[in-house]
Tab-separated table of C-alpha atoms and ligand atoms in Angstrom:
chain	number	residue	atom	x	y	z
A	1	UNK	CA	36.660	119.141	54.913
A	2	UNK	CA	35.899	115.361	55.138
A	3	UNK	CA	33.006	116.146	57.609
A	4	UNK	CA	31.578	119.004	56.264
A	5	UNK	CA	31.242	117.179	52.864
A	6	UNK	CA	29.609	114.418	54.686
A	7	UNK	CA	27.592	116.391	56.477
A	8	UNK	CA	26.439	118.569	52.998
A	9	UNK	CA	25.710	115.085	51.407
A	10	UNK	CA	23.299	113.890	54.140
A	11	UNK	CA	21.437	116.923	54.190
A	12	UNK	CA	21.489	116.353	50.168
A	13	UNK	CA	20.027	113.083	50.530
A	14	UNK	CA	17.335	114.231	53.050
A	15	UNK	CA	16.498	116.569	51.085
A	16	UNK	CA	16.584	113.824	47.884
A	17	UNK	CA	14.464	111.610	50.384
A	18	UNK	CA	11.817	114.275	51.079
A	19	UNK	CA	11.049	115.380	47.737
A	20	UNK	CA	10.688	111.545	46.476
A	21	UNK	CA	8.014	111.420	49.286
A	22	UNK	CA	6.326	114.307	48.343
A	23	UNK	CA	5.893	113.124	45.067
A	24	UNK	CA	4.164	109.653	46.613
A	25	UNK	CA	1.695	112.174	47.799
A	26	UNK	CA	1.495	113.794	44.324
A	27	UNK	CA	0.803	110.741	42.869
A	28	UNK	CA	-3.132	110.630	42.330
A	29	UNK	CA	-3.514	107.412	40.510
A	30	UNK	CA	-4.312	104.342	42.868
A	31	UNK	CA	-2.882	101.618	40.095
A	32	UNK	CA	-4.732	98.697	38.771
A	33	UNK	CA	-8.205	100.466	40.257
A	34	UNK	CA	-10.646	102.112	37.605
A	35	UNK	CA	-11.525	100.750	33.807
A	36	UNK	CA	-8.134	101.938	32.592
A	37	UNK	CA	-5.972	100.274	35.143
A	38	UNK	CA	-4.107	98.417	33.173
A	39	UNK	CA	-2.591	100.814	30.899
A	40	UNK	CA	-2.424	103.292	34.269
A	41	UNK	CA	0.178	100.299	35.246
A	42	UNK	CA	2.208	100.667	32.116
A	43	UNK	CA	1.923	104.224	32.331
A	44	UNK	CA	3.197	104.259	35.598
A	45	UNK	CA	6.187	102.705	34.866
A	46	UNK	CA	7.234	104.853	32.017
A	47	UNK	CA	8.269	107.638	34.035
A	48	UNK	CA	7.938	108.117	37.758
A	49	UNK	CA	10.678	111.912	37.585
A	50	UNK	CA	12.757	112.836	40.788
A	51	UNK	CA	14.333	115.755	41.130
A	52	UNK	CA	18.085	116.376	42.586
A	53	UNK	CA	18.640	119.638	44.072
A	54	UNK	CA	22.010	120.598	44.556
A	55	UNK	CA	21.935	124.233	45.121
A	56	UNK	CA	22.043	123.970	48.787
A	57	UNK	CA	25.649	122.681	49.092
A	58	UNK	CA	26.645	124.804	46.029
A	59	UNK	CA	25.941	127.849	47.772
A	60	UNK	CA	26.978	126.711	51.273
A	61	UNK	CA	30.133	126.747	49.485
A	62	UNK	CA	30.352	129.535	47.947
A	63	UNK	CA	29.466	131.458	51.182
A	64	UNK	CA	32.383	130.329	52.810
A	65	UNK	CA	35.284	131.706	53.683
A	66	UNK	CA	37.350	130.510	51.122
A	67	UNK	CA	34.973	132.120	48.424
A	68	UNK	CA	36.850	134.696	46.220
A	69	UNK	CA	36.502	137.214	43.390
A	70	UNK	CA	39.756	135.549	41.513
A	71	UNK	CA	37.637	131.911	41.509
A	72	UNK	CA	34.805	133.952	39.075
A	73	UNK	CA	35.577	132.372	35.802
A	74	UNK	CA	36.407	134.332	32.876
A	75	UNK	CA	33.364	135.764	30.413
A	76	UNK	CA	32.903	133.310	27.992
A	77	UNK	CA	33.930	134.006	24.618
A	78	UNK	CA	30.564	132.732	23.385
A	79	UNK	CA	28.800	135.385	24.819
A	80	UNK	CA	25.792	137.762	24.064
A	81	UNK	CA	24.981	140.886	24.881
A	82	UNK	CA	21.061	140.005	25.423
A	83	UNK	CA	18.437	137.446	25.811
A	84	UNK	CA	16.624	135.971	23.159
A	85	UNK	CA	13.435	137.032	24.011
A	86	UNK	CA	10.344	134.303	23.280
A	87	UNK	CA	6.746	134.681	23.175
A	88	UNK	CA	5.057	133.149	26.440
A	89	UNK	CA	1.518	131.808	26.010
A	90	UNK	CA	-0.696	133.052	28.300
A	91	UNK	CA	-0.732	130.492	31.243
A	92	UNK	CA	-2.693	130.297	34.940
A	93	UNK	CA	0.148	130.922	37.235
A	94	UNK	CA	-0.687	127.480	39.215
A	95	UNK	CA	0.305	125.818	35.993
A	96	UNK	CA	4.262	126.041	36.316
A	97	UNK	CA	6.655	126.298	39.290
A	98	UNK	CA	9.772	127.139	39.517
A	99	UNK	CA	12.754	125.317	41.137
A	100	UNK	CA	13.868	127.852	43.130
A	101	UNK	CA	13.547	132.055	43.783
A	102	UNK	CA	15.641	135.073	43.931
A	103	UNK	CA	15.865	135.853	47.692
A	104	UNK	CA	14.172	138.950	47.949
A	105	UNK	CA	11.653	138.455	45.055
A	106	UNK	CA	9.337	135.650	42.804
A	107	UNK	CA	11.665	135.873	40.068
A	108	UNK	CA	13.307	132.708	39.468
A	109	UNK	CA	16.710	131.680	39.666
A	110	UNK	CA	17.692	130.954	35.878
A	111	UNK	CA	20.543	129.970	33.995
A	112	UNK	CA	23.008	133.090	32.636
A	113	UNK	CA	20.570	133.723	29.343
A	114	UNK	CA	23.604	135.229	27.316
A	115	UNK	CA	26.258	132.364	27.715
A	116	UNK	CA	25.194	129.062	26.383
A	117	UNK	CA	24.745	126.349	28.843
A	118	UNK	CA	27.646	123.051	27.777
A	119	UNK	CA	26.766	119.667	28.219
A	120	UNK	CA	29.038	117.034	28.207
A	121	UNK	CA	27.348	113.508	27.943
A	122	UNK	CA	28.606	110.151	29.585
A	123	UNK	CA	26.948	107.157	27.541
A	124	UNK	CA	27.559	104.282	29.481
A	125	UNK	CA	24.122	102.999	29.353
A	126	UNK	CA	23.350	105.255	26.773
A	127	UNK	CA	20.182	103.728	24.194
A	128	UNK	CA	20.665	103.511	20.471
A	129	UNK	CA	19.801	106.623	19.292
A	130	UNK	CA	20.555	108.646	22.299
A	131	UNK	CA	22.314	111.985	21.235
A	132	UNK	CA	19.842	112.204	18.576
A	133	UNK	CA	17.029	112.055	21.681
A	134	UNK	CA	18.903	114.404	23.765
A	135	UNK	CA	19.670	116.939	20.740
A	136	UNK	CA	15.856	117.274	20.209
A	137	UNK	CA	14.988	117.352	23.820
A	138	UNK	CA	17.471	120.576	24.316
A	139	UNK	CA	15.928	121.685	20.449
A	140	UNK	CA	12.654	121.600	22.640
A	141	UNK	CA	14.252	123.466	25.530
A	142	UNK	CA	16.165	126.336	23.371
A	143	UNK	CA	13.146	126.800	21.185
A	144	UNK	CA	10.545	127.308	24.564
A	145	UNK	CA	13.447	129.301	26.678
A	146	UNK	CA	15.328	130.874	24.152
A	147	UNK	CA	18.873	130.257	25.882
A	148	UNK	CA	21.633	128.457	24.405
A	149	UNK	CA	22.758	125.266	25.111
A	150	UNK	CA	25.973	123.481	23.110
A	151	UNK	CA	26.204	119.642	23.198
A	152	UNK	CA	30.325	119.526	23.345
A	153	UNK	CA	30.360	115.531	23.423
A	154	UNK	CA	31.549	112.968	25.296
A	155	UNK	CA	33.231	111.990	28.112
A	156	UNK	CA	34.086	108.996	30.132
A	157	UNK	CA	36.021	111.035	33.101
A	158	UNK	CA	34.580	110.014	36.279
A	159	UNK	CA	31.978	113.464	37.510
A	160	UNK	CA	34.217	115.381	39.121
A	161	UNK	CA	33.569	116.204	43.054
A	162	UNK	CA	29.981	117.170	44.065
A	163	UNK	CA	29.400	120.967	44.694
A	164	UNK	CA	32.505	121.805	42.023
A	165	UNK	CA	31.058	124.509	39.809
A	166	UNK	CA	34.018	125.317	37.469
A	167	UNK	CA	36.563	123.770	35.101
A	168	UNK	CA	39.954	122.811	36.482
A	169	UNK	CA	41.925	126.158	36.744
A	170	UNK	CA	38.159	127.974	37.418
A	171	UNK	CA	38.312	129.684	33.826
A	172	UNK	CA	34.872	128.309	33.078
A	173	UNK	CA	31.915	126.946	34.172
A	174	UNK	CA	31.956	123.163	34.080
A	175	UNK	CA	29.717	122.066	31.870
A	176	UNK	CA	26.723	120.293	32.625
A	177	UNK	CA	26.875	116.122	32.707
A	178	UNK	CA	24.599	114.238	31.113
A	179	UNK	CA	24.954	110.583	32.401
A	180	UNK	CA	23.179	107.963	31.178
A	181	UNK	CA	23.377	105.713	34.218
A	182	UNK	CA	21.334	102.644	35.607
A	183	UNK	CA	20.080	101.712	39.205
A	184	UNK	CA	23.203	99.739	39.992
A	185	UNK	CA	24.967	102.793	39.761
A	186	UNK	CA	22.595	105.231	41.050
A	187	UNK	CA	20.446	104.489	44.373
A	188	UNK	CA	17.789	107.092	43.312
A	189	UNK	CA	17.343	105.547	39.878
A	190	UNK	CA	15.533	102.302	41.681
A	191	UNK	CA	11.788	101.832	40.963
A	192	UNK	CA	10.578	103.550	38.848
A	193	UNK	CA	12.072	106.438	38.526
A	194	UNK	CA	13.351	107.002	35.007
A	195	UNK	CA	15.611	109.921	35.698
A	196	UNK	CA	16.326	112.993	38.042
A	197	UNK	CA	18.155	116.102	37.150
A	198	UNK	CA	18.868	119.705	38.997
A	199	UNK	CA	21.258	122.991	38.774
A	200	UNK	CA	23.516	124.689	41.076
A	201	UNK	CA	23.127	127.972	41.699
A	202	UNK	CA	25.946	130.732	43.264
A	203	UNK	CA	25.582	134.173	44.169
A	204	UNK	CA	26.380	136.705	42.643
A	205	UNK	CA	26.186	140.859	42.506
A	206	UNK	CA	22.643	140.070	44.824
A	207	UNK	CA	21.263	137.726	42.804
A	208	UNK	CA	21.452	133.636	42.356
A	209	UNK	CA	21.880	132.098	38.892
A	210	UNK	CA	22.507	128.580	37.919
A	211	UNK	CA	26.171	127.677	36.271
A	212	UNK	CA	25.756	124.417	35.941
A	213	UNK	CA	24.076	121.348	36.895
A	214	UNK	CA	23.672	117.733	35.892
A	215	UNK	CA	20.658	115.229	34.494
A	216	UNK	CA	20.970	111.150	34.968
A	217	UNK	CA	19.035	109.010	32.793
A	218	UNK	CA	17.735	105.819	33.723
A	219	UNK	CA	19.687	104.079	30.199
A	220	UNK	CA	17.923	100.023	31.052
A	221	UNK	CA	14.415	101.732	31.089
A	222	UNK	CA	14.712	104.313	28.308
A	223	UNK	CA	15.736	101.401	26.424
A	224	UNK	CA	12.526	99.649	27.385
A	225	UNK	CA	10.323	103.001	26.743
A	226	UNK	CA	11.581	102.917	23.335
A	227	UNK	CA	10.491	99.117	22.966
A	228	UNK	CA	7.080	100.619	22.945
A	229	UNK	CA	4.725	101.728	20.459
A	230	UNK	CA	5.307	105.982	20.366
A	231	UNK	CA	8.173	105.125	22.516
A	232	UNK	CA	10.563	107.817	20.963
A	233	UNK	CA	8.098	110.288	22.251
A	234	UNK	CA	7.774	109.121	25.571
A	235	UNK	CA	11.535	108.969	25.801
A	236	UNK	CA	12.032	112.090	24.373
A	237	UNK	CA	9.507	113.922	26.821
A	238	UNK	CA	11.265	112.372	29.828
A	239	UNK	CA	15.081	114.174	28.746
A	240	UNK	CA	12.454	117.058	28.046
A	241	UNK	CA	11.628	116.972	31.909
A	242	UNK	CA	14.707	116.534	33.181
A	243	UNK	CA	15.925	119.598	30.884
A	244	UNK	CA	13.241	121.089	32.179
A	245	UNK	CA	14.148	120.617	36.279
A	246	UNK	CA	17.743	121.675	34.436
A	247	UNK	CA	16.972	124.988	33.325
A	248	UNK	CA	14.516	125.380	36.863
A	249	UNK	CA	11.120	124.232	36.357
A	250	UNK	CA	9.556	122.066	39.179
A	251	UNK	CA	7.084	119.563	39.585
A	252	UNK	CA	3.699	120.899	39.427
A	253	UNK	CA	0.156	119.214	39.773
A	254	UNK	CA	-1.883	120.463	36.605
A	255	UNK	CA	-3.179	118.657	34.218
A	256	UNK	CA	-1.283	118.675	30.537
A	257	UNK	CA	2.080	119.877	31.897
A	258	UNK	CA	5.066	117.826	30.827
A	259	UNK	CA	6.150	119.136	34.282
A	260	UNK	CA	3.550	116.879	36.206
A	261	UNK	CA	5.562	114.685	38.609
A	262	UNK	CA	4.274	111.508	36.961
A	263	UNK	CA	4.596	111.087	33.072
A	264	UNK	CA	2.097	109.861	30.788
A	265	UNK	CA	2.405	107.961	27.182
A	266	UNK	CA	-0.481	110.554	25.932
A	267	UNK	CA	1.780	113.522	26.695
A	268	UNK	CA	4.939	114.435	25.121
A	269	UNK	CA	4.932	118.265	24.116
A	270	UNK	CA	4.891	120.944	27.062
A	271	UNK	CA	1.828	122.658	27.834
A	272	UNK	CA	0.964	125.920	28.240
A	273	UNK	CA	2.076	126.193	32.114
A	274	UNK	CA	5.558	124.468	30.910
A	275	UNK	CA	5.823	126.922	28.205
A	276	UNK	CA	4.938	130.190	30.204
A	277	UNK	CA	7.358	128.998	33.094
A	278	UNK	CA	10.349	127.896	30.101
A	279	UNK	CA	9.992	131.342	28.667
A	280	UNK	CA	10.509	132.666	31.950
A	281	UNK	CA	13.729	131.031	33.072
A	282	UNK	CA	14.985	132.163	29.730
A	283	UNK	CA	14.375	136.044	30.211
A	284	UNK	CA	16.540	135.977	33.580
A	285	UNK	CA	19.284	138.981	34.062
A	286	UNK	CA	22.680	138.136	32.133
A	287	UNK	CA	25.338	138.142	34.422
A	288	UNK	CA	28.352	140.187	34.449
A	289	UNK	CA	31.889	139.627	34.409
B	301	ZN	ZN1	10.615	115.492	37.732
């Protein structure tokens, strides 16, 4: 077990390691070069995004031989029968991506749109004001996706074993942690990068959704975003891109997407590729029980 944890959390981090790289190579701005260098700098800063994909050991467990029918967690009593359905602006399809696809099709792997989706939060480094930033940042989220999220509060248990998908006694899907952390505690919160967040899917009845997942928060340089003038904004629209790598959006390269790899004080609502690809991971097939 020891080893083939080990093993799953190298690949993890290789996998952490490549997609940091590949957003060096996204990054277009050389900084300090042009007439607005300087405020490129402080832009820079702000909000260099990574994103954690888990999915990959998830499923590897899940496939295993110790998967079962009697671990599938009861259907939540908070249930729907439907989706919410939400008006999609009409976007170029090279202006959102989506974290990952359904095996034999484009459709993207969302979140179960007829349960809502729990988050617990751990505020050890949380900022002043930081529910009230991560309640409108998930208002943002449930208003472009239509699912349902519930904010169920606090915790200060330690995150319980990577690649654990459901509540002690499997009756429910763990609910996703929101941690504000801080580079000491978090190697991939060094440099810049202001926070990282991702989901982990399972299989099920053909099909992959998303139970549950987790977003880190950089809490030392939120706290220094919202120093700045129209720093609640910024802030805001970085818990609004880690929601978004959440609910499976991925980094694309187009101009006026929230989703762009690299933040920027001047942009703090989604666009219309953020929006088309939201209302799509909110129209995914409800699961069934
Ligand atoms: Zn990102």
């Amino acid at each position: 077990m020891g080893d083939a944890l080990r093993l799953v959390e190298w690949r993890r981090r290789r996998r952490v390691a490549r997609l940091l790289r590949k957003m060096d190579r996204l990054d277009p701005r050389p900084v300090g070069r042009g007439r607005s260098g300087a405020r490129r700098r402080a832009t820079t800063a702000v909000t260099l995004l990574a994103l954690l994909v888990v999915g990959l050991f998830v499923s590897t467990l899940h496939d295993g031989p110790s998967s079962s029918a009697t671990a599938f967690p009861d259907r939540p009593a908070d249930a729907r029968d439907e989706p919410r359905s939400v008006r999609a602006p009409a976007a170029s399809p090279d202006t959102y991506a989506f974290v990952q696809t359904q095996d034999d099709s484009s459709e993207p792997v969302t979140y179960d749109p007829c349960v809502p989706i729990h988050l617990i939060v751990d505020d050890r480094t949380m900022v002043d004001g930081g529910m009230k930033l991560l309640e409108q940042a998930v208002d943002a989220v449930r208003d472009a996706t239509g699912l349902m999220f519930t904010i169920d509060g606090l915790t200060d248990e330690p995150a319980p074993a990577e690649g654990t998908v459901t509540d002690d006694g499997g009756k429910s899907w763990l609910p996703v942690r929101v941690s504000w952390s801080d580079p000491a505690a978090s190697d991939t919160l060094r440099g810049d990068v202001a926070g990282y967040a991702g989901s982990a899917p399972i299989p099920h009845d053909g099909r992959r959704w998303f139970v549950t997942g987790s977003v880190v928060l950089d809490g030392p340089q939120l706290a220094d975003i919202l120093q700045r003038p129209g720093g609640w904004a910024s802030a805001r629209s970085v818990v609004m891109h880690e929601l978004g790598h959440l609910v499976g959006l991925d980094h694309v390269d187009a101009k006026g997407q929230l989703m762009q790899p690299e933040g920027s004080e001047d942009l703090t609502t989604w666009g219309e590729g953020d929006l088309a690809g939201l209302a799509a991971l909110g129209q995914g097939e409800c699961m069934s029980y």
